[in-house]
Coordinates of C-alpha atoms in Angstrom, one line a residue:
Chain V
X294 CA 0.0 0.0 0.0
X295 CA 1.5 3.9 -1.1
X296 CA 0.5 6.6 0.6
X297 CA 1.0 10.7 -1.2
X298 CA -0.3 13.9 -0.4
X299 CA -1.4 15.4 -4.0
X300 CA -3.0 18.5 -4.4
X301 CA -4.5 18.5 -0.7
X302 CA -5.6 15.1 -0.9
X303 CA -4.8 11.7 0.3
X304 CA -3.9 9.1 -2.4
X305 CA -3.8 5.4 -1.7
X306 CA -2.7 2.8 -3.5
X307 CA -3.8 -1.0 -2.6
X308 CA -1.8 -3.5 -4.7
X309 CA -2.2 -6.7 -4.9
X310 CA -0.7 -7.8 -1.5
X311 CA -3.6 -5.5 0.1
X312 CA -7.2 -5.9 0.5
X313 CA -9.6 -3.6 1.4
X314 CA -10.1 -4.7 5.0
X315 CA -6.1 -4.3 5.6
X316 CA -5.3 -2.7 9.2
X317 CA -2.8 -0.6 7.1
X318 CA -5.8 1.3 5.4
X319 CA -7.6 1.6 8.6
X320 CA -4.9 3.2 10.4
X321 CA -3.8 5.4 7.3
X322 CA -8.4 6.6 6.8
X323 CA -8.1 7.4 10.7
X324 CA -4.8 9.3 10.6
X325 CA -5.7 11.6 7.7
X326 CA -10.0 11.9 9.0
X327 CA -9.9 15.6 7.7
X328 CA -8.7 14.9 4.4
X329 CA -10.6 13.7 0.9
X330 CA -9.2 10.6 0.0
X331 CA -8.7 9.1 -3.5
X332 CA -8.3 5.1 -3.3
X333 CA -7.0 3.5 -6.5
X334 CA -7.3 -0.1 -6.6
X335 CA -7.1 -2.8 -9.2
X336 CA -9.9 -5.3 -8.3
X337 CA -11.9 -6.1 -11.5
X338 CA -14.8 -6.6 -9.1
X339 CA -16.2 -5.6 -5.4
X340 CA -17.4 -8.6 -3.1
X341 CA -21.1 -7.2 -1.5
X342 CA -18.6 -6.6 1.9
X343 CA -15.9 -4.5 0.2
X344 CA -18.8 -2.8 -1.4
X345 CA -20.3 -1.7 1.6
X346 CA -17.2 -1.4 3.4
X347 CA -16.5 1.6 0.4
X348 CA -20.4 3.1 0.4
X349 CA -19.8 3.5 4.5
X350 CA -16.8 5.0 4.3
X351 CA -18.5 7.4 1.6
X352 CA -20.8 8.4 3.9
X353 CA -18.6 8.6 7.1
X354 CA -16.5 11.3 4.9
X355 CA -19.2 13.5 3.4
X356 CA -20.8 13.6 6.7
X357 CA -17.4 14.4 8.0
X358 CA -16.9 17.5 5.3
X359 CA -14.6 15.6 3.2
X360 CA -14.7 13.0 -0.2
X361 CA -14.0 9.4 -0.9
X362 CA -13.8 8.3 -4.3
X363 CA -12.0 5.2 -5.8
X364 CA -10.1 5.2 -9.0
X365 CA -10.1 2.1 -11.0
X366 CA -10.6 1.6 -14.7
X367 CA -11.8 -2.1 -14.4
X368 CA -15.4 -0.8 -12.9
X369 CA -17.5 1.8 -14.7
X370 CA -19.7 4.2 -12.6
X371 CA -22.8 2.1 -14.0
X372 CA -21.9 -0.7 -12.1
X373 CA -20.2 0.5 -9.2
X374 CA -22.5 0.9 -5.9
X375 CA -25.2 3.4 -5.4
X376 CA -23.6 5.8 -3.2
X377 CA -20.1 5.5 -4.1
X378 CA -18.0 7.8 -6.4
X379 CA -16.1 5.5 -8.9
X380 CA -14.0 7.2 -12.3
X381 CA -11.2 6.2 -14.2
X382 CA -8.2 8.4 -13.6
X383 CA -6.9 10.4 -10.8
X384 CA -7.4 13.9 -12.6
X385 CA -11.4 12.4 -12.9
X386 CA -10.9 11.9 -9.3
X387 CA -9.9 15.5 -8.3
X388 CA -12.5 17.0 -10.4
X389 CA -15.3 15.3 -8.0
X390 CA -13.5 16.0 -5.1
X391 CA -13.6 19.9 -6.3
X392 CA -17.1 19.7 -7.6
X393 CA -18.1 18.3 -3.9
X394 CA -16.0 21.0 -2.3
X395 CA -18.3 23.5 -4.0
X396 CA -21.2 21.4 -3.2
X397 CA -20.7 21.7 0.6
X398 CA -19.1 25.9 0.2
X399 CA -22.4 26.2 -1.5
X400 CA -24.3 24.6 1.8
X401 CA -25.2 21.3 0.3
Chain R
X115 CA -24.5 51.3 -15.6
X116 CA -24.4 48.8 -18.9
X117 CA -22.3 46.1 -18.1
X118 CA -23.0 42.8 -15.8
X119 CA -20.9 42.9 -12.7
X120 CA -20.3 39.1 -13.1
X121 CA -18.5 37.3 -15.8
X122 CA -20.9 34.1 -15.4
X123 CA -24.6 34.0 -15.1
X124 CA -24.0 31.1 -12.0
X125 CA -26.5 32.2 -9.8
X126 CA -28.9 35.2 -8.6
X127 CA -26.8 34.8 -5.4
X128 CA -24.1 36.1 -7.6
X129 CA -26.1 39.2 -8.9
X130 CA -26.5 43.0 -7.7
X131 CA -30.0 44.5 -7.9
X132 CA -28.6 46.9 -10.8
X133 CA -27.3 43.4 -12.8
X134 CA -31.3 42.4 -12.3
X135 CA -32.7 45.8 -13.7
X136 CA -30.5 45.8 -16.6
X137 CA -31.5 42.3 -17.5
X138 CA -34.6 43.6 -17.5
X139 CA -34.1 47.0 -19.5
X140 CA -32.0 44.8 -22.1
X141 CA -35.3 42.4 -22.2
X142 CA -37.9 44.9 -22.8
X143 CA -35.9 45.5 -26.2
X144 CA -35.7 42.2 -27.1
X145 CA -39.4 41.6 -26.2
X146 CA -40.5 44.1 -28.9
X147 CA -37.8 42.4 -31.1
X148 CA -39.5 39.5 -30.7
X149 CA -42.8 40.4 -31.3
X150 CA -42.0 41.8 -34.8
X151 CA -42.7 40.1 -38.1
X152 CA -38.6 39.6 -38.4
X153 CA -37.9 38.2 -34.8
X154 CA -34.2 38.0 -35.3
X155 CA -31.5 40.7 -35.1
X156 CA -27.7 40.3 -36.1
X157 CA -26.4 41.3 -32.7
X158 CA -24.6 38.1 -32.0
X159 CA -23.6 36.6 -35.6
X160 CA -19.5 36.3 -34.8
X161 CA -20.5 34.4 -31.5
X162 CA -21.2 30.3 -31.0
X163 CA -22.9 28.7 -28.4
X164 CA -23.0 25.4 -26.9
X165 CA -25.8 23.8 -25.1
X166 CA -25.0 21.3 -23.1
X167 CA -28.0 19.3 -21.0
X168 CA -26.6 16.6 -18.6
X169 CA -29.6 16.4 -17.6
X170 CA -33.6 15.7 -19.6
X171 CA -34.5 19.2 -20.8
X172 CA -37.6 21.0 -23.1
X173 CA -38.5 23.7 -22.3
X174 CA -35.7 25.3 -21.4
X175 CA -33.3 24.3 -23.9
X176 CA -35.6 24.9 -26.5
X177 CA -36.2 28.2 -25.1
X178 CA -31.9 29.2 -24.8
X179 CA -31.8 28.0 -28.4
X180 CA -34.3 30.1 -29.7
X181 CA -33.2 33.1 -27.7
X182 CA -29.7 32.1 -29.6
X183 CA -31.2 31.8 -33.2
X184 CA -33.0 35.5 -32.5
X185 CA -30.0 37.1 -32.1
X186 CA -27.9 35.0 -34.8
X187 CA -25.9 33.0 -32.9
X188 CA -24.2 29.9 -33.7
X189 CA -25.5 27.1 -32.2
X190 CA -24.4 23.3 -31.1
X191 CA -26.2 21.0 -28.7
X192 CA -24.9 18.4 -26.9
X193 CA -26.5 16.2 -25.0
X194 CA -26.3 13.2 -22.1
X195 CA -28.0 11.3 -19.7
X196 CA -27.3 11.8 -16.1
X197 CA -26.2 7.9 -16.0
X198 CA -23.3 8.4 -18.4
X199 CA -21.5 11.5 -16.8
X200 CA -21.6 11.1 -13.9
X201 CA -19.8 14.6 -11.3
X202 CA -16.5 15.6 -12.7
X203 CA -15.9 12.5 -14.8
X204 CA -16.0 13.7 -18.3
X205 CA -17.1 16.7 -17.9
X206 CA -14.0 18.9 -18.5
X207 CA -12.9 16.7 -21.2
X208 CA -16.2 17.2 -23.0
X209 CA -15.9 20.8 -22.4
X210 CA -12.9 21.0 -23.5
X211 CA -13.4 18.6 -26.9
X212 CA -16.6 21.3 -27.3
X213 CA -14.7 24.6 -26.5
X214 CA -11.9 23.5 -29.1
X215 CA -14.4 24.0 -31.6
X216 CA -14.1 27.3 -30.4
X217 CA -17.6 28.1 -28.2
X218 CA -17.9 31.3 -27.0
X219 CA -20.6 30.8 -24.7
X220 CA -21.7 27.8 -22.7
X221 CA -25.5 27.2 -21.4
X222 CA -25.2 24.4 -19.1
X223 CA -27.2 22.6 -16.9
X224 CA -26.1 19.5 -15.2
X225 CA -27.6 17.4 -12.4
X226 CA -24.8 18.2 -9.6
X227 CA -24.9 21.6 -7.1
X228 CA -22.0 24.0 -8.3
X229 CA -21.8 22.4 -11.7
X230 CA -21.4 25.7 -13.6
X231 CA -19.3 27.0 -10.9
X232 CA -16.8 24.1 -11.2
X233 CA -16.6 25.0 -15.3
X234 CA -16.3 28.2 -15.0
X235 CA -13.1 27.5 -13.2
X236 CA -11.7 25.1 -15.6
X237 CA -12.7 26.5 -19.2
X238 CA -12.7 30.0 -21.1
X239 CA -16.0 30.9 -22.0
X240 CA -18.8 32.3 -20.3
X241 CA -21.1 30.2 -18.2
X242 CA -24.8 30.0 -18.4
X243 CA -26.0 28.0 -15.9
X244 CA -29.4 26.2 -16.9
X245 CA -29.9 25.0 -13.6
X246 CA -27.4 22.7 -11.1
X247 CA -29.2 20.0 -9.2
X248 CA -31.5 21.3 -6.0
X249 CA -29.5 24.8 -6.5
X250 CA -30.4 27.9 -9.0
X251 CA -32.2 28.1 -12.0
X252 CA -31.5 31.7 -12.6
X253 CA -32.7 32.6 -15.9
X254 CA -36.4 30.7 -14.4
X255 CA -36.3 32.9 -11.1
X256 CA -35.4 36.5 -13.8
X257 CA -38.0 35.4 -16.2
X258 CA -40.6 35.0 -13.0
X259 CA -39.5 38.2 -11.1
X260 CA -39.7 39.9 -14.7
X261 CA -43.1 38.9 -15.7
X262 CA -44.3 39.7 -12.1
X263 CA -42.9 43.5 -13.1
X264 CA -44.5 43.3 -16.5
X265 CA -48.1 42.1 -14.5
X266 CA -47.9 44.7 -11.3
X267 CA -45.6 47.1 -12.5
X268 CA -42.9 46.0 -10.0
X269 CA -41.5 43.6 -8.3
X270 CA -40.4 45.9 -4.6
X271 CA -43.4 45.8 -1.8
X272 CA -45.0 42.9 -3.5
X273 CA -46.1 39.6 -1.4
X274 CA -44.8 36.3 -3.2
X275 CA -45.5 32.9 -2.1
X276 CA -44.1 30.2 -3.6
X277 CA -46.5 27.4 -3.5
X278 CA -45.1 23.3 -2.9
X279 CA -41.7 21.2 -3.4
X280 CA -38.9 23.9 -2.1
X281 CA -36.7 21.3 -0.7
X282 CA -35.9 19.9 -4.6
X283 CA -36.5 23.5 -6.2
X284 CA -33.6 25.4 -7.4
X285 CA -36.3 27.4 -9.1
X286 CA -37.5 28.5 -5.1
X287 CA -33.8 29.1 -4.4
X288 CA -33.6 31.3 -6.9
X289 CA -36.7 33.3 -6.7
X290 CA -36.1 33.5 -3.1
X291 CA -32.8 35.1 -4.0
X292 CA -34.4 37.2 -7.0
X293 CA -37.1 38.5 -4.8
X294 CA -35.0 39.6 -2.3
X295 CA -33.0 41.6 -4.2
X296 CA -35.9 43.3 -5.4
X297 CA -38.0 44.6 -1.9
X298 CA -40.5 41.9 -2.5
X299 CA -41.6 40.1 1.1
X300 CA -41.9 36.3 0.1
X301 CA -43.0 33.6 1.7
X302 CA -43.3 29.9 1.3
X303 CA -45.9 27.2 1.5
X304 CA -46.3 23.4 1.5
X305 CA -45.7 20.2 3.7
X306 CA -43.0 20.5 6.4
X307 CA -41.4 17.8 4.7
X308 CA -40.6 19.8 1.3
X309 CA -39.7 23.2 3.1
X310 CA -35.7 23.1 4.1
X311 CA -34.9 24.3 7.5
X312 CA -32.8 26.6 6.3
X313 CA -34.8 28.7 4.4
X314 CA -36.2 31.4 7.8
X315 CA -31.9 32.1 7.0
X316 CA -32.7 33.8 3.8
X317 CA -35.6 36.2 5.4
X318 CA -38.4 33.8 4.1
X319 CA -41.8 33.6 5.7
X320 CA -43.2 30.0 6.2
X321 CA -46.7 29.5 5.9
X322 CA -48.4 25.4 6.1
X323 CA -52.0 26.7 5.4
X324 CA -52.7 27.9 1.2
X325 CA -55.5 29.6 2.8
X326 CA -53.8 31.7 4.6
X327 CA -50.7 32.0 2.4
X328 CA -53.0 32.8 -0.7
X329 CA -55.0 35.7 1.4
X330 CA -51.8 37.3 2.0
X331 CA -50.2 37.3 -1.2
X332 CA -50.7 39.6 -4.5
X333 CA -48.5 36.5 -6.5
X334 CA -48.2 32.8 -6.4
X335 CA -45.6 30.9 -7.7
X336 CA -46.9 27.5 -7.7
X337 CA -44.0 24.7 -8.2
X338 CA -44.3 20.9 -10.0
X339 CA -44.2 18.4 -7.9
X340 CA -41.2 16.7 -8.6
X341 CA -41.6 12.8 -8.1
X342 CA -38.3 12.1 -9.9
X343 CA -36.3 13.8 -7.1
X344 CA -37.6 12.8 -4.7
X345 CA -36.2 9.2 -3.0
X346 CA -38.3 9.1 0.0
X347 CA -42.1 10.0 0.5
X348 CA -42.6 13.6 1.4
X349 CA -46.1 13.1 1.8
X350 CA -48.6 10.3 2.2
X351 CA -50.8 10.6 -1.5
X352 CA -50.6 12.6 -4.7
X353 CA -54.5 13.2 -3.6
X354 CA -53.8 14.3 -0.6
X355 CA -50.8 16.9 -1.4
X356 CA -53.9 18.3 -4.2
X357 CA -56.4 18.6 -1.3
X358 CA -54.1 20.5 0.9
X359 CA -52.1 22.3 -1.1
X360 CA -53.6 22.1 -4.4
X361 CA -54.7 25.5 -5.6
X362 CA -58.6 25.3 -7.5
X363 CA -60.9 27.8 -8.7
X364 CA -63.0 27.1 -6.0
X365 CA -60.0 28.2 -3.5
X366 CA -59.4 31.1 -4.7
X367 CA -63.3 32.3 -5.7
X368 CA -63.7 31.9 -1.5
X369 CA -60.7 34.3 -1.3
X370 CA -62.0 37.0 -3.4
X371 CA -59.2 39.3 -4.6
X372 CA -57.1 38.9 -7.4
X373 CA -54.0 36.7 -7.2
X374 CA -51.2 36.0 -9.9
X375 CA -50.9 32.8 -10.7
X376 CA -47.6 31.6 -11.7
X377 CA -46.1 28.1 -12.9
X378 CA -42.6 27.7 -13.9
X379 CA -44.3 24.5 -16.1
X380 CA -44.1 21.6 -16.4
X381 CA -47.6 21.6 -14.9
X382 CA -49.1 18.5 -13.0
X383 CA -52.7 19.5 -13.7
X384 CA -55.1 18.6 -11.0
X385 CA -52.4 18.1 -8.7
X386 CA -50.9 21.7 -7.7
X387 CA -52.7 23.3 -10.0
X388 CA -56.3 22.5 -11.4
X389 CA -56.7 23.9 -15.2
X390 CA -59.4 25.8 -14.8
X391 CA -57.0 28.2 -12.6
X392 CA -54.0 27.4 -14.8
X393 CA -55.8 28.8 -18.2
X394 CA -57.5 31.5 -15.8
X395 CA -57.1 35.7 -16.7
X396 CA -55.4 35.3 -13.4
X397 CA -52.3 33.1 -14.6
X398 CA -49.3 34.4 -16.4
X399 CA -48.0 30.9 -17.1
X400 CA -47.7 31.8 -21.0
X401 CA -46.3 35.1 -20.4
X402 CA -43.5 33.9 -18.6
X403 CA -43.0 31.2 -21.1
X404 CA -43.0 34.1 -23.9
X405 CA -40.6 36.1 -21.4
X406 CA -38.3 33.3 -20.7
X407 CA -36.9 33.8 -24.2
X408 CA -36.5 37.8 -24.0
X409 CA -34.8 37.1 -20.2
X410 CA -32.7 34.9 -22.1
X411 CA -31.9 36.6 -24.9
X412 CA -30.9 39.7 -22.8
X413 CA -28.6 37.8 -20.5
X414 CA -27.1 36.2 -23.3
X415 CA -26.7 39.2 -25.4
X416 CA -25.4 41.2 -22.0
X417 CA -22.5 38.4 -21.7
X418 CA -21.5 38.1 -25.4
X419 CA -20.5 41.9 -24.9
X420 CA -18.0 41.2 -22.4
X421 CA -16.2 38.8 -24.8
X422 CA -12.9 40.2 -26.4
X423 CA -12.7 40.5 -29.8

């Protein structure tokens, strides 16, 4: 797992010897709470627990003024999770994190 | 003063009271433009516009178009559904692919809060914003305030409720922010559930009973009921939102005074609005649809001239 600060965000990358439910990641979400993360991961698909495991985390950030999306380019947005923020490349992935900054400086 | 004080139309929020009136003054031209047997003037033949809906659009893109044709602009259109651009993702690079055929000026209107603000700071062109998500719509909320002005004379010292679904309505936003602006005292009415808690913030009366909000009022600006964004039920029955907050002939017969009726369409007939009071002398739902394209065409025309040439 890689951890970088880019552009005021957390990036972190899970390879292959990480999964989702790592104490690595745990430790690293709780250490940087007041910062948007982007997650890039490889998994061609999310298992219903690693799906949830991502929607809750969604929500725990937005509700705590921040964003959560994952980057990966083997899951479109169609079929990723209701509730969870999925693109294809990091510069996708800053763009949503700026559009929800707005949202929330707007009072949304 | 004959320039806008913003670069953007993004939001009424964004707008002085001076920027409204000369919106307004620019629009009355247009309006008699418009009403000629040549409806089109030249003004803008060296400009190109795109349209770009992210989200299912009529009425209002076929009004920005036609406010573009009338003053000879070039136009594109561009089109997607909300399920394949989805927040940022794509949307710069479609921007971009668009603007490098050398737009001028974008109308927008996407299904995410701040969508136009977030272009705005990525592209250069001037932003329309044709409404974001639950936020503004503010060529709807210029169009209202300026067929309220055309009806009463003005819009300062008037009473304005507006009637049903504020929690979803960047239409109310708006209007609450255009109204404002302009001296008029504005209330809102309709079930707890659809009126944000926020809204006292913005110096906005709440009223639960139409009665009551209808006796006070010289305008009402009813809203659609908007099933579509709505995820959870706001209110037990479609019958019973018409029954409480539905506004009949009946209704306002029983009131006796004369009250505006406004829509910003689509209308649910029978459901906020019944069509006897919808194709009433009372309503100006067909005025503001007619003014919709002179507002237009005058913010429009207003930005073009701030574009270097």
């Amino acid at each position: 797992m890689k951890l970088e600060q880019k552009n005021n965000n957390l990036v972190i990358t899970i390879d292959s010897t990480n999964t989702l439910d790592s104490p690595a990641l745990q430790t690293a979400l709780q250490e940087y709470s007041e910062q948007s993360v982007i997650l890039l991961i490889s998994s061609n698909e999310l298992s219903e627990k690693e799906s949830e495991f991502l929607v809750n985390l969604t929500k725990q950030r937005k509700a705590n003024g921040t964003s959560f999306v994952v980057v990966t380019t083997d899951i479109t947005a169609d079929e990723a999770p209701e509730g969870l923020n999925i693109v294809p490349t990091l510069l996708e992935a800053e763009d949503v994190i700026q559009m929800e900054n707005i949202e929330r400086e707007l009072g949304f | 003063m004959s320039k806008l004080s913003v670069e953007h139309l993004l939001g009424i929020k964004y707008l002085t009271e001076e920027d409204i009136q000369l919106i307004f003054e620019t629009a009355d031209q247009f309006k008699e433009v418009i009403n000629r047997p040549i409806k089109k003037v030249p003004s803008l033949r060296d400009i190109t516009i795109a349209n770009l809906f992210f989200e299912n659009s009529t009425r209002t893109k076929l009004s920005f178009e036609l406010a573009e044709k009338r003053l000879s602009a070039d136009v594109i259109n561009f089109s997607a559904s909300q399920s394949s651009v989805k927040k940022g993702e794509t949307l710069i690079d479609t921007v971009n692919n668009i603007l490098s055929m050398k737009v001028d000026i974008v109308v927008m209107r996407h299904p995410n809060v701040g969508a136009g603000i977030f272009l705005s700071k990525h592209v250069d062109a001037k932003i329309i914003n044709a409404g974001d998500g639950t936020h503004e719509h503010p060529t709807q909320a210029l169009l209202d305030s300026y067929s309220i002005r055309e009806k009463l004379g003005s819009v300062k010292g008037k009473n304005v409720v507006i009637v049903g679904d504020i929690l979803h309505s960047r239409v109310a936003l708006s209007n609450i922010y255009a109204l404002k602006l302009q001296g008029a005292n504005v209330k809102v009415c309709g079930p707890t559930t659809l009126i944000p808690k926020y809204i006292t913030s913005l110096g906005v009366g709440v009223e639960t009973d139409i009665r009551k909000a209808l006796e006070w009022c010289d305008v009402a600006n009813v809203l659609r009921v908007q099933n579509e964004r709505m995820d959870v039920k706001y209110f037990p029955s479609t019958r019973e939102y018409s029954q409480l907050f539905g506004i009949n002939k009946e209704l306002l017969d029983s009131i006796g005074k004369e009250i505006v009726i406004m829509h910003p369409g689509p209308i649910n007939r029978g459901v906020e609005i019944t069509s006897d009071v919808a194709d009433s002398d009372s309503s100006i739902i067909l005025n503001q649809v007619e003014n919709g394209v002179a507002i237009r065409m005058a913010v429009i025309y207003l930005l073009a001239q701030q574009i270097k040439r």
